[in-house]
Tab-separated table of C-alpha atoms in Angstrom:
chain	number	residue	atom	x	y	z
A	20	MET	CA	-23.742	-0.014	-4.346
A	21	PHE	CA	-26.604	-0.466	-6.997
A	22	TYR	CA	-28.863	-3.631	-5.418
A	23	ALA	CA	-30.062	-4.018	-2.420
A	24	LYS	CA	-33.427	-6.357	-1.386
A	25	ASP	CA	-36.753	-5.154	-0.548
A	26	GLY	CA	-38.752	-6.490	2.243
A	27	ASN	CA	-39.805	-9.609	0.342
A	28	GLU	CA	-36.507	-10.724	-0.261
A	29	ILE	CA	-35.954	-9.649	-3.812
A	30	LEU	CA	-32.949	-8.173	-5.313
A	31	MET	CA	-33.422	-4.685	-6.839
A	32	THR	CA	-31.417	-2.551	-8.637
A	33	ALA	CA	-31.090	0.836	-7.759
A	34	ARG	CA	-32.298	1.547	-11.203
A	35	ASN	CA	-36.013	0.172	-10.631
A	36	ALA	CA	-35.993	0.972	-7.069
A	37	ASN	CA	-38.473	2.316	-5.377
A	38	ARG	CA	-38.363	5.452	-2.804
A	39	ASN	CA	-41.428	4.769	-1.001
A	40	CYS	CA	-39.871	1.267	-0.101
A	41	ASP	CA	-37.790	-0.185	2.280
A	42	TYR	CA	-34.482	-1.756	1.470
A	43	LYS	CA	-31.643	-3.501	3.257
A	44	CYS	CA	-28.125	-4.304	2.460
A	45	PRO	CA	-27.780	-8.101	0.639
A	46	HIS	CA	-24.016	-8.564	2.229
A	47	CYS	CA	-24.713	-7.638	6.168
A	48	HIS	CA	-28.960	-6.898	6.188
A	49	ASN	CA	-28.136	-3.079	7.594
A	50	LYS	CA	-30.934	-0.725	6.176
A	51	VAL	CA	-29.913	1.157	2.859
A	52	VAL	CA	-32.034	4.106	1.446
A	53	LEU	CA	-32.029	4.649	-2.149
A	54	LYS	CA	-30.624	7.942	-3.542
A	55	LYS	CA	-31.394	9.337	-7.031
A	56	GLY	CA	-31.433	12.419	-8.494
A	57	PRO	CA	-30.122	14.539	-11.872
A	58	MET	CA	-26.588	14.958	-10.884
A	59	LYS	CA	-25.877	11.198	-9.243
A	60	ILE	CA	-26.249	7.952	-10.748
A	61	SER	CA	-28.727	5.853	-8.688
A	62	HIS	CA	-27.458	3.988	-6.070
A	63	PHE	CA	-28.144	2.805	-2.575
A	64	ALA	CA	-26.282	4.138	0.515
A	65	HIS	CA	-26.139	2.712	4.465
A	66	VAL	CA	-27.927	4.912	6.527
A	67	HIS	CA	-25.378	3.782	10.084
A	68	ARG	CA	-21.234	3.947	9.465
A	69	ASN	CA	-20.953	2.547	12.939
A	70	SER	CA	-17.427	0.053	13.822
A	71	ASN	CA	-19.513	-3.148	11.955
A	72	PHE	CA	-20.535	-0.843	8.628
A	73	CYS	CA	-20.122	-3.103	5.369
A	74	ASN	CA	-17.777	-2.922	3.360
A	75	LYS	CA	-19.593	-2.851	0.003
A	76	GLY	CA	-20.489	0.093	-0.340
A	77	GLU	CA	-18.544	1.108	-3.305
A	78	THR	CA	-18.599	3.587	-6.016
A	79	TYR	CA	-19.652	3.457	-9.655
A	80	GLU	CA	-16.406	2.636	-10.361
A	81	HIS	CA	-15.380	0.232	-9.059
A	82	TYR	CA	-19.023	-1.704	-9.669
A	83	MET	CA	-17.816	-1.203	-13.545
A	84	PHE	CA	-14.995	-2.412	-13.170
A	85	LYS	CA	-15.823	-5.578	-11.529
A	86	TYR	CA	-18.420	-6.834	-14.169
A	87	GLU	CA	-16.242	-5.934	-16.732
A	88	LEU	CA	-13.774	-8.304	-15.019
A	89	ALA	CA	-15.757	-10.752	-13.887
A	90	GLN	CA	-16.854	-10.810	-17.843
A	91	GLN	CA	-12.911	-10.906	-19.251
A	92	LEU	CA	-12.151	-13.986	-16.859
A	93	ASP	CA	-15.021	-15.246	-17.773
A	94	LYS	CA	-14.926	-14.987	-21.602
A	95	LEU	CA	-11.208	-16.591	-20.991
A	96	ASP	CA	-12.535	-19.801	-19.851
A	97	TYR	CA	-12.285	-19.370	-15.919
A	98	HIS	CA	-14.506	-20.162	-13.306
A	99	VAL	CA	-15.875	-17.141	-12.152
A	100	VAL	CA	-18.332	-15.830	-8.864
A	101	ILE	CA	-19.451	-12.334	-8.239
A	102	GLU	CA	-19.499	-11.281	-4.350
A	103	PRO	CA	-19.708	-14.953	-2.430
A	104	TYR	CA	-20.220	-15.187	0.777
A	105	ILE	CA	-17.279	-16.645	2.382
A	106	SER	CA	-18.397	-18.019	5.615
A	107	GLN	CA	-15.142	-19.372	7.355
A	108	CYS	CA	-14.431	-15.898	7.598
A	109	TYR	CA	-17.693	-13.818	6.792
A	110	GLN	CA	-16.513	-11.829	4.153
A	111	TYR	CA	-17.942	-11.081	0.228
A	112	PRO	CA	-14.479	-10.701	-2.071
A	113	ASP	CA	-15.502	-8.730	-4.789
A	114	LEU	CA	-14.547	-12.114	-7.439
A	115	ILE	CA	-13.480	-15.786	-6.558
A	116	ILE	CA	-11.460	-17.036	-9.482
A	117	ASN	CA	-11.460	-20.705	-10.045
A	118	ASN	CA	-11.849	-21.061	-6.304
A	119	THR	CA	-8.500	-20.345	-5.691
A	120	ILE	CA	-7.871	-16.690	-6.182
A	121	ALA	CA	-10.190	-14.067	-4.132
A	122	ILE	CA	-9.348	-10.511	-6.038
A	123	GLU	CA	-10.684	-7.737	-4.289
A	124	ILE	CA	-11.091	-4.132	-5.963
A	125	GLN	CA	-10.564	-1.079	-3.293
A	126	PHE	CA	-10.908	2.494	-5.329
A	127	SER	CA	-12.295	4.229	-1.651
A	128	ASN	CA	-9.778	4.699	1.266
A	129	ILE	CA	-9.820	2.343	4.253
A	130	THR	CA	-7.711	1.696	7.373
A	131	ILE	CA	-4.087	-0.623	6.740
A	132	ASP	CA	-6.282	-2.494	9.638
A	133	ASN	CA	-8.928	-3.285	7.709
A	134	ILE	CA	-6.765	-4.151	4.615
A	135	LYS	CA	-4.740	-6.406	6.513
A	136	LYS	CA	-8.097	-8.219	8.248
A	137	ARG	CA	-9.218	-8.536	5.352
A	138	SER	CA	-6.501	-10.058	3.412
A	139	ASP	CA	-5.247	-12.379	6.716
A	140	GLY	CA	-9.403	-13.682	6.599
A	141	LEU	CA	-9.370	-14.621	2.813
A	142	ALA	CA	-5.764	-16.307	2.878
A	143	HIS	CA	-6.447	-18.169	6.445
A	144	THR	CA	-9.605	-20.198	3.947
A	145	GLY	CA	-7.196	-21.154	1.525
A	146	PHE	CA	-7.444	-17.853	-0.964
A	147	ASP	CA	-4.052	-16.010	-2.926
A	148	VAL	CA	-5.774	-13.156	-2.438
A	149	ILE	CA	-4.944	-10.122	-5.198
A	150	TRP	CA	-5.837	-6.369	-4.489
A	151	ILE	CA	-6.339	-3.841	-7.400
A	152	ILE	CA	-6.426	-0.423	-6.336
A	153	GLY	CA	-6.949	3.173	-8.105
A	154	LYS	CA	-5.113	5.577	-10.538
A	155	LEU	CA	-1.842	6.123	-9.081
A	156	LYS	CA	0.579	8.873	-9.645
A	157	TYR	CA	4.224	7.427	-11.739
A	158	ASN	CA	6.666	9.505	-13.410
A	159	GLU	CA	7.417	7.184	-16.519
A	160	ARG	CA	10.648	9.206	-17.206
A	161	THR	CA	12.506	8.505	-13.729
A	162	LYS	CA	10.263	5.682	-12.373
A	163	ILE	CA	9.249	7.217	-9.300
A	164	LEU	CA	6.160	5.871	-8.262
A	165	ILE	CA	4.175	7.946	-5.401
A	166	LEU	CA	2.178	5.767	-2.960
A	167	ASN	CA	0.748	6.491	0.368
A	168	LYS	CA	0.888	4.743	3.595
A	169	SER	CA	-2.614	3.123	2.642
A	170	GLU	CA	-2.048	2.555	-1.370
A	171	ARG	CA	1.601	0.581	-0.239
A	172	THR	CA	-0.161	-1.849	1.721
A	173	TYR	CA	-1.371	-3.418	-1.112
A	174	ILE	CA	2.020	-4.260	-2.300
A	175	ASN	CA	2.413	-8.395	-2.451
A	176	LEU	CA	5.414	-8.292	-0.831
A	177	LYS	CA	6.060	-12.384	-1.711
A	178	ARG	CA	6.036	-11.081	-4.955
A	179	ARG	CA	7.183	-7.011	-4.883
A	180	GLN	CA	3.963	-6.172	-7.323
A	181	LEU	CA	1.243	-3.953	-7.181
A	182	PHE	CA	-1.842	-3.687	-9.735
A	183	SER	CA	-3.690	-0.740	-10.613
A	184	TRP	CA	-7.117	0.591	-12.602
A	185	HIS	CA	-7.240	3.554	-14.039
A	186	SER	CA	-11.151	4.422	-14.871
A	187	ASP	CA	-10.339	7.702	-16.966
A	188	THR	CA	-8.564	5.325	-19.569
A	189	PHE	CA	-9.834	1.502	-19.130
A	190	LEU	CA	-6.427	0.542	-18.461
A	191	LEU	CA	-4.616	-1.887	-16.071
A	192	TYR	CA	-1.322	-1.436	-14.599
A	193	ARG	CA	1.407	-4.048	-12.928
A	194	TYR	CA	3.921	-1.874	-10.987
A	195	LYS	CA	7.037	-4.374	-10.552
A	196	ILE	CA	8.434	-2.475	-7.140
A	197	ILE	CA	12.204	-2.134	-7.054
A	198	GLN	CA	12.330	0.220	-3.921
A	199	PHE	CA	11.327	2.420	-1.042
A	200	ILE	CA	13.737	5.341	-1.303
A	201	GLY	CA	12.051	7.671	1.335
A	202	GLY	CA	9.042	9.787	1.765
A	203	ASN	CA	6.151	8.418	-0.837
A	204	ARG	CA	8.520	7.771	-3.324
A	205	TYR	CA	9.129	4.182	-4.700
A	206	ILE	CA	11.089	3.305	-7.896
A	207	ALA	CA	8.654	0.778	-9.657
A	208	ILE	CA	8.821	-0.474	-13.337
A	209	ARG	CA	5.252	-0.258	-15.168
A	210	GLU	CA	4.062	-2.155	-17.848
A	211	GLN	CA	0.412	-2.412	-19.207
A	212	LEU	CA	-1.629	-5.194	-19.771
A	213	SER	CA	-4.678	-6.899	-20.965
A	214	TYR	CA	-6.846	-8.775	-19.362
A	215	LYS	CA	-4.975	-12.031	-20.510
A	216	GLN	CA	-1.751	-10.986	-19.028
A	217	PHE	CA	-3.461	-10.200	-16.415
A	218	THR	CA	-4.083	-13.636	-15.695
A	219	TYR	CA	-0.472	-14.745	-16.004
A	220	TYR	CA	0.331	-13.428	-12.683
A	221	PHE	CA	-2.283	-15.480	-10.578
A	222	ASN	CA	0.562	-18.177	-10.483
A	223	LYS	CA	3.481	-16.768	-12.184
A	224	SER	CA	6.075	-14.585	-9.393
A	225	ASP	CA	9.278	-12.888	-9.917
A	226	PRO	CA	12.405	-14.521	-7.898
A	227	ALA	CA	11.934	-13.252	-4.305
A	228	ILE	CA	14.906	-11.310	-3.654
A	229	LEU	CA	15.623	-8.217	-2.264
A	230	PRO	CA	16.639	-5.243	-3.895
A	231	SER	CA	20.655	-4.211	-4.043
A	232	HIS	CA	21.445	-1.238	-2.308
A	233	PHE	CA	22.334	2.086	-4.263
A	234	LYS	CA	22.919	5.487	-2.914
A	235	LEU	CA	20.209	8.925	-3.049
A	236	THR	CA	21.380	11.477	-5.012
A	237	LYS	CA	22.485	14.720	-3.333
A	238	SER	CA	19.764	16.741	-4.620
A	239	SER	CA	17.467	14.216	-3.167
A	240	ILE	CA	19.268	14.694	0.186
A	241	GLU	CA	18.865	17.843	-0.632
A	242	GLN	CA	15.335	18.236	-0.794
A	243	TYR	CA	15.033	15.864	2.343
A	244	ILE	CA	17.033	18.496	4.628
A	245	LYS	CA	14.748	21.195	2.933
A	246	TYR	CA	11.652	19.320	4.189
A	247	CYS	CA	13.017	19.438	7.729
A	248	ARG	CA	13.778	22.959	7.831
A	249	ARG	CA	10.303	23.959	6.610
A	250	GLN	CA	8.573	22.289	10.335
A	251	GLY	CA	9.968	25.471	11.731
A	252	THR	CA	12.006	23.887	14.830
A	253	VAL	CA	15.428	23.061	15.749
A	254	HIS	CA	14.127	19.952	17.283
A	255	GLU	CA	13.614	18.042	14.393
A	256	PRO	CA	14.994	14.888	14.468
A	257	SER	CA	17.410	15.127	11.926
A	258	LEU	CA	17.872	18.664	11.919
A	259	SER	CA	18.557	17.952	15.984
A	260	VAL	CA	21.639	15.428	14.933
A	261	ILE	CA	23.218	17.290	12.842
A	262	TYR	CA	23.449	20.938	14.827
A	263	ASN	CA	24.746	18.333	17.920
A	264	LEU	CA	27.026	17.150	15.487
A	265	GLN	CA	27.995	20.087	14.054
A	266	LEU	CA	27.393	18.207	10.655
A	267	LYS	CA	27.773	20.061	7.091
A	268	GLU	CA	25.735	19.055	4.610
A	269	SER	CA	27.638	18.866	2.609
A	270	TRP	CA	29.028	15.480	4.777
A	271	VAL	CA	25.610	14.379	4.678
A	272	CYS	CA	24.915	14.435	1.216
A	273	GLU	CA	28.493	12.582	0.720
A	274	ASN	CA	28.228	9.950	3.345
A	275	LEU	CA	24.925	9.308	4.524
A	276	GLY	CA	21.759	8.310	2.133
A	277	MET	CA	22.301	4.633	1.735
A	278	VAL	CA	19.332	2.835	0.509
A	279	TYR	CA	19.765	-1.088	1.643
A	280	PRO	CA	17.607	-3.548	0.918
A	281	GLU	CA	16.284	-3.433	3.871
A	282	GLN	CA	14.707	-0.111	3.246
A	283	LEU	CA	11.748	-1.673	1.647
A	284	PHE	CA	10.389	-2.488	5.021
A	285	ILE	CA	10.644	0.874	6.645
A	286	GLN	CA	9.085	4.113	6.520
A	287	SER	CA	10.912	6.019	7.843
A	288	HIS	CA	13.876	8.088	5.301
A	289	PRO	CA	16.886	6.950	5.132
A	290	ILE	CA	18.533	10.328	6.008
A	291	TYR	CA	16.630	9.950	9.112
A	292	TRP	CA	17.555	6.506	10.632
A	293	GLN	CA	20.893	7.021	9.789
A	294	LEU	CA	21.713	10.647	11.316
A	295	GLN	CA	19.664	9.010	14.782
A	296	LEU	CA	21.807	5.556	14.374
A	297	LEU	CA	25.219	7.703	13.321
A	298	ASN	CA	24.923	10.028	16.672
A	299	MET	CA	23.986	6.488	18.566
A	300	LEU	CA	27.867	5.255	17.360
A	301	VAL	CA	29.443	8.451	17.628
A	302	LYS	CA	28.040	8.656	21.825
A	303	ASN	CA	29.191	5.063	21.850
A	304	ASN	CA	25.942	4.247	23.050
A	305	ILE	CA	24.305	1.778	20.645
A	306	ASN	CA	20.689	0.753	21.904
A	307	GLU	CA	18.659	-1.336	19.548
A	308	SER	CA	15.327	-1.213	21.502
A	309	VAL	CA	15.663	2.726	21.172
A	310	PHE	CA	16.790	2.412	17.783
A	311	LEU	CA	13.982	0.123	17.121
A	312	ASN	CA	11.183	1.918	18.106
A	313	THR	CA	12.560	5.300	16.846
A	314	ILE	CA	11.725	3.735	13.398
A	315	LYS	CA	8.747	3.824	10.954
A	316	TYR	CA	8.076	0.372	9.398
A	317	ASN	CA	5.943	-0.098	6.273
A	318	HIS	CA	2.834	-2.548	6.008
A	319	PHE	CA	1.699	-4.930	3.960
A	320	TYR	CA	-0.988	-6.845	2.909
A	321	ASN	CA	0.312	-10.052	3.129
A	322	TYR	CA	3.782	-10.105	4.690
A	323	ASP	CA	4.268	-9.446	8.560
A	324	VAL	CA	7.860	-7.283	9.322
A	325	ASN	CA	9.902	-8.499	11.608
A	326	SER	CA	11.456	-5.239	12.658
A	327	GLN	CA	14.019	-6.539	15.559
A	328	VAL	CA	15.708	-8.461	11.777
A	329	ILE	CA	15.465	-5.452	10.192
A	330	VAL	CA	17.057	-3.616	12.569
A	331	GLN	CA	20.112	-5.624	13.171
A	332	ALA	CA	20.858	-6.309	9.477
A	333	ILE	CA	20.993	-2.451	8.944
A	334	ILE	CA	22.358	-2.111	12.047
A	335	HIS	CA	25.381	-3.655	11.177
A	336	LYS	CA	25.885	-2.620	7.773
A	337	PHE	CA	26.017	1.124	9.032
A	338	GLN	CA	28.529	0.205	11.160
A	339	LYS	CA	30.741	-1.000	8.580
A	340	ILE	CA	30.743	2.234	6.822
A	341	TYR	CA	31.179	4.517	10.212
A	342	ARG	CA	34.177	2.754	10.533
A	343	ASN	CA	35.239	3.958	6.994
A	344	ILE	CA	34.044	7.496	7.871
A	345	GLY	CA	34.896	7.870	11.201
A	346	TYR	CA	34.628	9.888	14.402
A	347	ASN	CA	37.003	12.589	12.906
A	348	ASN	CA	35.803	13.292	9.468
A	349	VAL	CA	32.160	13.348	11.523
A	350	GLN	CA	33.325	16.648	13.559
A	351	ASN	CA	35.244	18.299	10.189
């Protein structure tokens, strides 16, 4: 962070602070120390990083973007408050816009539980929460967006969008999330936003419909199977089903890999869960609760996934496919 309070409760910038003085965090009131040197920008750092650690320790990029965004929104005649204390949830969001929108900027890694806790606290207080995260890896040609488990939590699932600031190019992007296709890959449409265009999404939302279903390409399925083989054990869950049912890789590529709308909520790869379900169907032993627990689910900051509803839907859809496949074809 770039400011702290001295012994007289005066807010000091790190640039003007004195190493010989004591300082405390203006948010959590814990002790901070001044960090100065020829290679780093002057800043304050918390002394102890315990479970109650203040989340306002921010990077230089975070600090600069926060004030840049605040200034630009102010020029657009929005009422902007920087880091106000919200007593109902004991939080200091980066920006509050028109007393209705909380903007949180997060360029460093925090836990999924922390993301959801901060979002829930602000939402329950009455704010519409918008997260802006750091630079993401995106292929303009294939429309593939790479998101790790933490990054995908920042997706606004109700609007199927994600905002990202690239500090190296000073560009703000919006990603329209089309579908999750397994691993860490999403199909998404990226658009560059001006600050004014960013404000359009304070209230605007796209129709809340799930994406249509489609099928993974042969190369995508082959890539997943290669990944499974690299684990170096026949007990790998997907390979285990392939071996036990004596499936050919070509058969898996041709008959499996459907991506249903519900895949957006499912973290597990489509081939993985379809093989597990296929194994149950072949043995005529579908156990919904067991299948539910074999699947991992994506988390979103403003949506709680109902895993039971998701599982019931994909079982029903896959059973229709299985009737067309037939048991004899599995054996061939």
